[in-house]
Short mmCIF file of C-alpha atoms and ligand atoms in Angstrom, two decimals:
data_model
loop_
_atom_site.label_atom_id
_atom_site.label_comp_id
_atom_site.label_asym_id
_atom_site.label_seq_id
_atom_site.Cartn_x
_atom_site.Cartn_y
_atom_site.Cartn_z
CA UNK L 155 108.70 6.93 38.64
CA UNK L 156 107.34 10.32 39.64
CA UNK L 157 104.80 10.48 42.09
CA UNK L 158 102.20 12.60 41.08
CA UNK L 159 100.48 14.65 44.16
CA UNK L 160 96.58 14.99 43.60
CA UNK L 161 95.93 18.64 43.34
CA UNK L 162 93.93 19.89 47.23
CA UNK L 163 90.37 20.43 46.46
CA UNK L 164 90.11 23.84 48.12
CA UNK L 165 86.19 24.68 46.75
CA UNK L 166 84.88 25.36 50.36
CA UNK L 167 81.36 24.31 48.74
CA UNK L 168 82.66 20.81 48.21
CA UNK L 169 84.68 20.98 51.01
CA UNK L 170 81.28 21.23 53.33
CA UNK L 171 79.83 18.33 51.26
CA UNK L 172 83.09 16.07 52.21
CA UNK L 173 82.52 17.28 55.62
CA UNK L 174 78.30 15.94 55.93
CA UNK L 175 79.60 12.81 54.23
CA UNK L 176 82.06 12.01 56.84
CA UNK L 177 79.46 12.72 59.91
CA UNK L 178 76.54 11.50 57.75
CA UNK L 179 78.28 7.70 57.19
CA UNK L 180 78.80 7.41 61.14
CA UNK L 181 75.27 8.17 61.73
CA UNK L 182 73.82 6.14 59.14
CA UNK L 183 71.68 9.04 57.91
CA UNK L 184 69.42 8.06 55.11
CA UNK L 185 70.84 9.18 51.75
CA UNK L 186 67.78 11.01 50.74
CA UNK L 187 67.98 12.96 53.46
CA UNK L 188 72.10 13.77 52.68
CA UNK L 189 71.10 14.95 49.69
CA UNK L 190 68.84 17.63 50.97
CA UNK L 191 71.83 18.89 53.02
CA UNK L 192 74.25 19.03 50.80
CA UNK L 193 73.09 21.62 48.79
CA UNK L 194 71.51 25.02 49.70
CA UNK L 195 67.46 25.57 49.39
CA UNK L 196 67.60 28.48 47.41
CA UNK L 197 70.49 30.84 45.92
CA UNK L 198 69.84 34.33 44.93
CA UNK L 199 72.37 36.21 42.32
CA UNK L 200 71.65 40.15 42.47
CA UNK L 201 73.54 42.85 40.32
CA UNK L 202 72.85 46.39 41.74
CA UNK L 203 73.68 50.06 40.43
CA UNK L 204 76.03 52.19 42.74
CA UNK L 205 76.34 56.02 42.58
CA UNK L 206 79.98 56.62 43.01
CA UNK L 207 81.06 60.02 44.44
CA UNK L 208 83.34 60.70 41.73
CA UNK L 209 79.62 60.63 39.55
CA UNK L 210 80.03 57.54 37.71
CA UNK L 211 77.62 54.34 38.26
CA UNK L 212 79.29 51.09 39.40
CA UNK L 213 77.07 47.53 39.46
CA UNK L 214 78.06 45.97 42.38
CA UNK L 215 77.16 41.79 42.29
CA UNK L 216 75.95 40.18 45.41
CA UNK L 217 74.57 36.65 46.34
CA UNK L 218 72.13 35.38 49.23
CA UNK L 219 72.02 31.55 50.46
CA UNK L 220 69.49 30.12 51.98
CA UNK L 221 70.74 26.88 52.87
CA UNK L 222 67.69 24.94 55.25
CA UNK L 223 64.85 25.95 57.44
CA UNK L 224 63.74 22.64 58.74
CA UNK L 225 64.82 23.87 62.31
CA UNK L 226 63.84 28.00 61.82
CA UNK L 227 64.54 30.67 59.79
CA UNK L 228 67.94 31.09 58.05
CA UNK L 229 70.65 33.16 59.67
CA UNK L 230 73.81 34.09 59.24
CA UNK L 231 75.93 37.22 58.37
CA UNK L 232 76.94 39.29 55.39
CA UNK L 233 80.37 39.65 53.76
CA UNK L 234 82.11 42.32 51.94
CA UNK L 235 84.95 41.13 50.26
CA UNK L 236 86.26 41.05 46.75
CA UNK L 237 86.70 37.47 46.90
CA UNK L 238 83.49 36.41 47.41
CA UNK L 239 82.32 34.06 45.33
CA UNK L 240 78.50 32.24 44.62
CA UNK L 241 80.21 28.86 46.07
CA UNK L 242 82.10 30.47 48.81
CA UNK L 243 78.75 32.11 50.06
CA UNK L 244 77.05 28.66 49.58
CA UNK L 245 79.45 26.83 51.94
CA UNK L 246 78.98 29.77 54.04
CA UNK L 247 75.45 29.41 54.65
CA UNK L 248 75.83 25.51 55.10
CA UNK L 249 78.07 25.76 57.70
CA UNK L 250 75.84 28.43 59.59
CA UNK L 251 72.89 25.52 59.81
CA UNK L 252 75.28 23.08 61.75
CA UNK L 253 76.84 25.91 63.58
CA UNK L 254 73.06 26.96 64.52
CA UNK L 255 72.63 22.57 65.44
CA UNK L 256 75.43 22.38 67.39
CA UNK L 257 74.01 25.18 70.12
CA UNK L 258 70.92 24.29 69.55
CA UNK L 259 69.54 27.69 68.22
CA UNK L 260 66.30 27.66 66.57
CA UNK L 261 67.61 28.51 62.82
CA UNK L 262 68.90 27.51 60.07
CA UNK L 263 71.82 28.40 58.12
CA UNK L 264 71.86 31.66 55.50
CA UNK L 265 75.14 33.82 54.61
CA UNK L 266 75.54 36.72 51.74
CA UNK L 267 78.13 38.02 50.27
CA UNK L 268 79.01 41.36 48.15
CA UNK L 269 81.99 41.28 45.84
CA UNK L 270 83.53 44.40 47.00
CA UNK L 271 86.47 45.98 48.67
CA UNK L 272 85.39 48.48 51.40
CA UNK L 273 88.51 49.73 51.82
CA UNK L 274 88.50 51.56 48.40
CA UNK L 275 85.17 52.87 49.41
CA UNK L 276 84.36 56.18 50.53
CA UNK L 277 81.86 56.13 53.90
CA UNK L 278 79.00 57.39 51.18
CA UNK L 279 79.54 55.27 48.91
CA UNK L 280 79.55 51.91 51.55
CA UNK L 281 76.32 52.97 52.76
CA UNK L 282 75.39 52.87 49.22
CA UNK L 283 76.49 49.60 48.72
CA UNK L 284 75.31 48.42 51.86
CA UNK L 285 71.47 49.63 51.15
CA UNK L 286 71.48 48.45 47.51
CA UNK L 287 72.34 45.08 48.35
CA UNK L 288 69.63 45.18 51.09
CA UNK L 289 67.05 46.35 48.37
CA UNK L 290 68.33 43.83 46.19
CA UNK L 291 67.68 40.77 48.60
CA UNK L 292 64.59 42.81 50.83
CA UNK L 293 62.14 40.28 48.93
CA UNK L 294 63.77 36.54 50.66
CA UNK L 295 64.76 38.18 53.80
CA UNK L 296 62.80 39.14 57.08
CA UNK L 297 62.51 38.26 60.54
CA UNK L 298 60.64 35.30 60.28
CA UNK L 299 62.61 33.80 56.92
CA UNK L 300 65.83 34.41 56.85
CA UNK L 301 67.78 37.36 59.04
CA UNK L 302 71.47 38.48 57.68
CA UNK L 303 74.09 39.50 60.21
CA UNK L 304 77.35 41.11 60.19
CA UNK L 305 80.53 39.12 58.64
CA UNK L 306 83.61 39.87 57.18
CA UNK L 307 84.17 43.54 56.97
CA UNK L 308 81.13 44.28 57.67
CA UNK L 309 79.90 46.59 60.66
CA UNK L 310 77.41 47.33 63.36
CA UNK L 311 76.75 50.63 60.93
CA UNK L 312 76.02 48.80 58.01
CA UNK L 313 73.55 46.28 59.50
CA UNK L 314 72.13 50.06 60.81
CA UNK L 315 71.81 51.05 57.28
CA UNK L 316 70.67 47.83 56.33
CA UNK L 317 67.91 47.34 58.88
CA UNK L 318 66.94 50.92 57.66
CA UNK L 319 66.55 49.91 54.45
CA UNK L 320 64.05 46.75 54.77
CA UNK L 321 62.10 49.21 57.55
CA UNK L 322 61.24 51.77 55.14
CA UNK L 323 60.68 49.30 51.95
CA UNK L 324 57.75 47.37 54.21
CA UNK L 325 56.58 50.57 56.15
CA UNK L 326 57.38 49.20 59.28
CA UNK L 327 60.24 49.69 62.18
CA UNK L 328 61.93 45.66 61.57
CA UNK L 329 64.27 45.70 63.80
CA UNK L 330 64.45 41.91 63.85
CA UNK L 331 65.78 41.65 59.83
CA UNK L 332 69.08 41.89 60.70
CA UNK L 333 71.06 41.49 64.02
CA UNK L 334 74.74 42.87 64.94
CA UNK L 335 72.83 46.63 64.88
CA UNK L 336 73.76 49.38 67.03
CA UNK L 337 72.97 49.42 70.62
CA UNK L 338 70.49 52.65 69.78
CA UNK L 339 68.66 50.35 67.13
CA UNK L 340 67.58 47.62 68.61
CA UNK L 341 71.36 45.87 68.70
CA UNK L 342 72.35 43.71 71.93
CA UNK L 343 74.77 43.89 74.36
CA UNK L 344 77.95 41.84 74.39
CA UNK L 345 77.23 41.38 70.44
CA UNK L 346 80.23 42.95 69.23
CA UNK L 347 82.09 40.76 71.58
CA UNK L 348 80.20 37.84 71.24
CA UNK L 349 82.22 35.59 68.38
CA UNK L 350 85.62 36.42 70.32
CA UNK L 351 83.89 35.56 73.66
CA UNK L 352 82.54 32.20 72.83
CA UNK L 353 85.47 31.26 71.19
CA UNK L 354 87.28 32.03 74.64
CA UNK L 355 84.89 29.66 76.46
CA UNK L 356 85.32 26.86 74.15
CA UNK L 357 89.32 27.18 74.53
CA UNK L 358 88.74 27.41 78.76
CA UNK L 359 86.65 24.16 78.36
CA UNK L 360 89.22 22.58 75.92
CA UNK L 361 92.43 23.51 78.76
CA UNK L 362 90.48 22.29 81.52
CA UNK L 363 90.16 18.93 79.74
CA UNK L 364 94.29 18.98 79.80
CA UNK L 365 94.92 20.76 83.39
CA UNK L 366 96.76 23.82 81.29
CA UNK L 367 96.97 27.05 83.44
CA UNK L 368 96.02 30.49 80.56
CA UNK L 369 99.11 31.93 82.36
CA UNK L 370 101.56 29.02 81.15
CA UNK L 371 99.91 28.92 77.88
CA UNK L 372 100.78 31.11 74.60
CA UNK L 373 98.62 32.31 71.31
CA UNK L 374 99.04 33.25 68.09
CA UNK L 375 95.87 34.66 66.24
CA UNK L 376 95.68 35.02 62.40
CA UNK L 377 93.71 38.36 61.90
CA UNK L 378 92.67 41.45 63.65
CA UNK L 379 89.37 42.06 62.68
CA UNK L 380 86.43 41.44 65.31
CA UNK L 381 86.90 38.19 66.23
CA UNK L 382 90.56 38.24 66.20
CA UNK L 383 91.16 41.50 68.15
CA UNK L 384 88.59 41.17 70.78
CA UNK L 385 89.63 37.24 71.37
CA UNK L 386 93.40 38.72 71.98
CA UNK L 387 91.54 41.42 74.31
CA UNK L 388 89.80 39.03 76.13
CA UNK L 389 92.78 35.96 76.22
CA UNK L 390 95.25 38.86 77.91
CA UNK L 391 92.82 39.52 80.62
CA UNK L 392 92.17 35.96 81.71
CA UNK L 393 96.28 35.78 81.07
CA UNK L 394 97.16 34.24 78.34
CA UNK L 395 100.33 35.34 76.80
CA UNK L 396 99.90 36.51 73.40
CA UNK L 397 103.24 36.46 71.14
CA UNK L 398 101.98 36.71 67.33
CA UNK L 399 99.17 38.30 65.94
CA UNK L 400 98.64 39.43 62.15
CA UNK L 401 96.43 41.21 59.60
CA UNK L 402 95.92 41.49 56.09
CA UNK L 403 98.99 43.27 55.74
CA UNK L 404 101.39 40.95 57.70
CA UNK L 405 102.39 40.02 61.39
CA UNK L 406 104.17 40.48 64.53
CA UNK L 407 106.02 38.01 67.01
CA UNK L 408 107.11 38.54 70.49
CA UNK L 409 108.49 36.34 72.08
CA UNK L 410 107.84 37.90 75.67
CA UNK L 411 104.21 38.35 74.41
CA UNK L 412 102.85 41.57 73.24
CA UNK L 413 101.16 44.56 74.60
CA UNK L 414 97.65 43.90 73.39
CA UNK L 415 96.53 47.64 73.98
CA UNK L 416 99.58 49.11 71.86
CA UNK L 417 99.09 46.74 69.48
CA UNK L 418 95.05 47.77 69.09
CA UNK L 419 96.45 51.39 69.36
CA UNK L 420 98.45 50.79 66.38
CA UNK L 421 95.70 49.33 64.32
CA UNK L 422 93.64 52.27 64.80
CA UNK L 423 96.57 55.02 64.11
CA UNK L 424 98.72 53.19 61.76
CA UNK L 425 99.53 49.80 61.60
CA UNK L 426 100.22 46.19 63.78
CA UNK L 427 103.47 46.22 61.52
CA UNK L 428 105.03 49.28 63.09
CA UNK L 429 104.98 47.13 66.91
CA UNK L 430 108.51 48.20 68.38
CA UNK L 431 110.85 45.16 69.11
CA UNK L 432 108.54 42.75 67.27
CA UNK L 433 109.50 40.33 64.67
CA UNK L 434 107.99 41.11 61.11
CA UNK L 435 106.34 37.88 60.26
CA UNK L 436 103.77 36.75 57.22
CA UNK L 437 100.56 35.63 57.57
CA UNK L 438 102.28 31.86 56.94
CA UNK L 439 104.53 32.13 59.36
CA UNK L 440 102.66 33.10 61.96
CA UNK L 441 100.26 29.57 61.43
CA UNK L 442 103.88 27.68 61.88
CA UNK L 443 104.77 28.78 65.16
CA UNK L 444 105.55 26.83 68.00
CA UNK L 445 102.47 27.91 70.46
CA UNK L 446 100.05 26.10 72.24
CA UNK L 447 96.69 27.76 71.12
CA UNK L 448 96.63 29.00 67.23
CA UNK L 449 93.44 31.18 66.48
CA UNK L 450 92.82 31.17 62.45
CA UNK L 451 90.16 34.41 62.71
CA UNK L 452 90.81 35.51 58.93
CA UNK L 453 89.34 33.67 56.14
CA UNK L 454 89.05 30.12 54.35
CA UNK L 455 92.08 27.36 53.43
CA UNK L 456 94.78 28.57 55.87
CA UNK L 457 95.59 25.81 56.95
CA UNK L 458 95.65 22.89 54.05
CA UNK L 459 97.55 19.80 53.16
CA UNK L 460 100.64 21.98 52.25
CA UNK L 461 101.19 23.47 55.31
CA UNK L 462 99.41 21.30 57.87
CA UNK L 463 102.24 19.13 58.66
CA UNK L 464 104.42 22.55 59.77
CA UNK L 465 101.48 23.43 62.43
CA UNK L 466 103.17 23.18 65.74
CA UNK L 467 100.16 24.59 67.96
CA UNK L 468 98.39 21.70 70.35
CA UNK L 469 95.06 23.68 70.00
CA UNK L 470 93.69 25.24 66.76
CA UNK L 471 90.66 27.36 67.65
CA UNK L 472 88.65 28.54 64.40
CA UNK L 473 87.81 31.71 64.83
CA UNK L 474 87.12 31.91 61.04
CA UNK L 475 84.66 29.97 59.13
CA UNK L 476 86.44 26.89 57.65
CA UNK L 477 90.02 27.80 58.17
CA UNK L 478 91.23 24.07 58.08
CA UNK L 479 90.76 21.70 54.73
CA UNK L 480 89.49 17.87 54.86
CA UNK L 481 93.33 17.40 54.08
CA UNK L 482 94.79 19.27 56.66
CA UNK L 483 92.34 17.93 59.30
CA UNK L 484 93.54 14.10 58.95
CA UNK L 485 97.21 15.79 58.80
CA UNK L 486 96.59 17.45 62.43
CA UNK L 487 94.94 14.55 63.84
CA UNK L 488 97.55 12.38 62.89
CA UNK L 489 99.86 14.71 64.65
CA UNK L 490 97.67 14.71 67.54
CA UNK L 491 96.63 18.69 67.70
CA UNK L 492 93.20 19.29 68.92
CA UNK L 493 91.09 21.36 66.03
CA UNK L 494 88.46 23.23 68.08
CA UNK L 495 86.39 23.60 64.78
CA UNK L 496 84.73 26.54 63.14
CA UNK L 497 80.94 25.58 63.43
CA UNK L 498 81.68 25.21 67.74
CA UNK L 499 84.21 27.72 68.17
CA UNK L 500 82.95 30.44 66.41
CA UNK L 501 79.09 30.13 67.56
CA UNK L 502 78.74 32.80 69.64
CA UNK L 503 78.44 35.15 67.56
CA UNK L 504 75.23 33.79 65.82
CA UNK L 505 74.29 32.90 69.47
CA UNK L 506 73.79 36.23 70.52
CA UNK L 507 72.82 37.37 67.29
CA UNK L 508 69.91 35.27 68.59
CA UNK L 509 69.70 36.70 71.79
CA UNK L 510 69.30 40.28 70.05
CA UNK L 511 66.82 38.54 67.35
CA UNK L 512 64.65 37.74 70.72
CA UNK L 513 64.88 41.05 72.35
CA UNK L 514 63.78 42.75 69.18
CA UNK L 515 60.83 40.14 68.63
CA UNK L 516 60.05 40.83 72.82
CA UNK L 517 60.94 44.77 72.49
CA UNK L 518 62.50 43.97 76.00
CA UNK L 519 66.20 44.66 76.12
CA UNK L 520 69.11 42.30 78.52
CA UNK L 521 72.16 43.59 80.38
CA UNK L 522 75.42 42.55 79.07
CA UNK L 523 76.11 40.43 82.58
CA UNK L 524 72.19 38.04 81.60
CA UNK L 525 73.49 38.33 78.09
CA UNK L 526 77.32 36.76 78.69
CA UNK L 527 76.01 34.39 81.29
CA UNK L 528 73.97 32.88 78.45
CA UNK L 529 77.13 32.62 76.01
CA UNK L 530 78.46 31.10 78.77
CA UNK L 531 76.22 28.74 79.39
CA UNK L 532 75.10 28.19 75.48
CA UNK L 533 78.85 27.49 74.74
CA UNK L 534 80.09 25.32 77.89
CA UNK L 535 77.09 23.31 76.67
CA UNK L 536 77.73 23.00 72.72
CA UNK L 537 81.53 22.13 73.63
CA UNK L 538 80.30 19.29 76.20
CA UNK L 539 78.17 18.01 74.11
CA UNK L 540 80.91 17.75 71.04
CA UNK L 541 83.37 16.89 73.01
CA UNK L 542 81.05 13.41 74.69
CA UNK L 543 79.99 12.59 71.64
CA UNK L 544 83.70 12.17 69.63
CA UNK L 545 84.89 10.62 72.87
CA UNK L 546 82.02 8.32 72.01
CA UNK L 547 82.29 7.51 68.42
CA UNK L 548 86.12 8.19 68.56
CA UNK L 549 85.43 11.25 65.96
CA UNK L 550 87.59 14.36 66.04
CA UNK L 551 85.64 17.51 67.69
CA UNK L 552 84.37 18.50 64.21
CA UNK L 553 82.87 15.29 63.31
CA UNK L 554 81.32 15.41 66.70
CA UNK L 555 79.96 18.79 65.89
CA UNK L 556 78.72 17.84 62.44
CA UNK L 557 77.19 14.68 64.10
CA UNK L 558 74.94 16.51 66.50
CA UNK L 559 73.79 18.89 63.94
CA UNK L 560 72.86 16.66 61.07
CA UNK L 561 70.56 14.76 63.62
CA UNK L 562 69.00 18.05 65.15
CA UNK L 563 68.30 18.83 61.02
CA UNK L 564 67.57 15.20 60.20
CA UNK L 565 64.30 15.03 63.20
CA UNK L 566 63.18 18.46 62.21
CA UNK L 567 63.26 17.49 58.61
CA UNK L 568 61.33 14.20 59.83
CA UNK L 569 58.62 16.10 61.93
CA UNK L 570 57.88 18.43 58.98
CA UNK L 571 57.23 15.40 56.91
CA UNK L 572 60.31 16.12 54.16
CA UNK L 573 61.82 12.72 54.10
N1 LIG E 601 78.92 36.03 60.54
C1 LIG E 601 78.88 35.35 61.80
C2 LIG E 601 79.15 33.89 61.63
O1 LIG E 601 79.76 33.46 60.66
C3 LIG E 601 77.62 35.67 62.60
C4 LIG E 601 76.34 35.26 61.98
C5 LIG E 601 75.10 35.77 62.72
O2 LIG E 601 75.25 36.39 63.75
O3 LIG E 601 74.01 35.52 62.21
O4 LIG E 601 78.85 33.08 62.46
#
């Protein structure tokens, strides 16, 4: 008789709810208080109006999440992407409240998301875009309930226009709405940097734990966009040998490792694909490799039950937000590769999205060299603290992670008298 293979439940929103189940059973959480976390506070749905250049008027949808503010006020960025979905931003803004717990950061998690593709955009009509949806959402946001941040395709220039926005709709310079700004509006040092950065700490922390050299150790990294491209940046300097990187259009493998400044060179002029002496490679492939260190820093389900078993990488390091399914995670453990997970790897970025949040509040501005030592330290931290804890309960790194975030919710949620 035919076997028949239940279909992978790839809804990221009930993918997060799988996820606090898992951590919440281990910790015995009280199920009133599971229910409160697995489901946002409050969603917002906005239509807006766009004037398009060519004189027509396009409505542009958008959503908001506001998932809990036990611990602070929401945070967490803003994609543009025409796959964006209500329950994609949901999960979203979930995972940005445990990826908040896990450093310890005084917030809790928010994301938005506009269903749009900026590429077809004209510069106009993105700053358009970008304003309208900040109109649409000015009334639930601000920087002492919930402050959006730069995501997927979205840009120091747009958080500019954004932060713009909100200033002149309450009649007041707010430079503490939105973080990820430009340096000449209030934005921090090191911020641009700051999601590739931490995720570099967390993989130096995860080698030293095996005695691995960077120099003996190779990466492949799924996407070019800000995380990706500044984490190959950064990986090259300390050593690392780079062979495959990709972007939306496809990758490249080298063998020898590649030349990460012709290969940024080429993203800026042309494209990644046109990498002399490379191997053309898909976006699949490139996940399948034999590395040591795989960096998913594109979007959600990469890796899932159907291709988990192929992964050959020791280390995953999740760039991305929720690259890896509840499928594929019991796959890789099984196999013994070491998932550095989304809501630890990917922190610093929100972490000094705090840092500038702070400066803005203080009007009182860091240098890069205070601001990275503080990654540094906020990240070495998180990661020891994961790491102890699934040593203790015998938990993969992201039920660690999970598990020191639902209790940091759980006691706020207690002190504020919710459950
Ligand atoms: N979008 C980033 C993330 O997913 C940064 C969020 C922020 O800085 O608030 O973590």
């Amino acid at each position: 008789m035919q076997k028949t293979v239940e279909k992978e439940n790839l809804n990221p929103y009930e993918i997060v709810q799988k996820q606090i189940d898992t951590a919440a059973a281990l910790l015995r959480l009280p199920s009133h208080a599971v229910e409160i976390l697995k489901r946002p506070k409050r969603v917002l749905a906005v239509s807006f109006p766009v004037k398009m250049d060519d004189g027509s008027v396009r409505v542009f949808e958008g959503f908001r999440s506001q998932h809990n503010d036990a611990v602070g006020p929401t945070k967490g960025g803003i994609r543009f992407h025409p796959d964006v979905t209500m329950d994609e931003v949901k999960a979203l803004s979930m995972w940005m409240s445990f990826k908040c717990g896990v450093v310890g950061l005084p917030y809790g998690g928010g994301k938005g998301g506009v269903i749009c593709d900026p590429h077809e955009l004209s510069a106009g009509e993105l700053e358009r875009v970008s304003r309208g949806f900040m109109e649409a959402i000015a009334d639930i946001v601000g920087p002492d309930t919930d402050i959006p941040a730069p995501d997927v395709y979205t840009t120091p220039q747009i958080m500019g226009w954004m932060m713009d926005t909100y200033s002149r709709l309450k009649g007041a310079y707010s430079p503490g709405v939105i973080t990820g700004k430009p340096l000449a509006v209030g934005g921090s040092k090191g911020r641009n940097e700051a999601t590739a950065r931490g995720c570099v700490f967390t993989i130096l922390e995860a080698l030293k734990d095996s005695g691995r050299k960077p120099a003996e150790t190779t990466v492949a990294i799924q996407g070019y966009g800000n995380a990706g491209r500044i984490a190959a940046r950064l990986l090259t300097e300390l050593g690392f040998r780079i062979v495959a990187v990709s972007d939306s259009r496809g990758g490249i493998y080298h063998g020898a490792g590649l030349n990460i400044p012709k290969v940024g060179q080429l993203k800026d002029t042309s494209t990644i694909l046109d990498y002399p002496g490379a191997t053309a490679i898909s976006n699949e492939q490139l996940l399948e490799l034999e590395v040591d260190i795989l960096i998913p820093a594109a979007l959600e389900n990469v890796i899932t039950a159907a291709n988990a078993d192929r992964v050959r990488a020791k280390w995953i390091a999740e760039a991305a937000n929720g690259p890896t399914t509840p499928d594929a995670d019991a796959i890789l453990r099984e196999k013994g590769v070491v998932v550095i997970p989304d809501i630890l790897a990917n922190a610093g970025g929100v972490t000094v999205s705090y840092f500038e949040w702070v400066q803005n509040l203080m009007h009182y501005y860091w240098s890069e060299q205070e601001v990275n030592e503080k990654l540094q330290t906020a990240m070495v931290n998180a990661y020891r603290s994961v790491a102890e804890l699934a040593e203790k309960y015998k938990v993969d790194l992201r039920t660690g992670a999970y598990m020191i975030s639902l209790l940091r919710i759980k006691e706020a949620m207690e002190a504020r008298g919710w459950i």
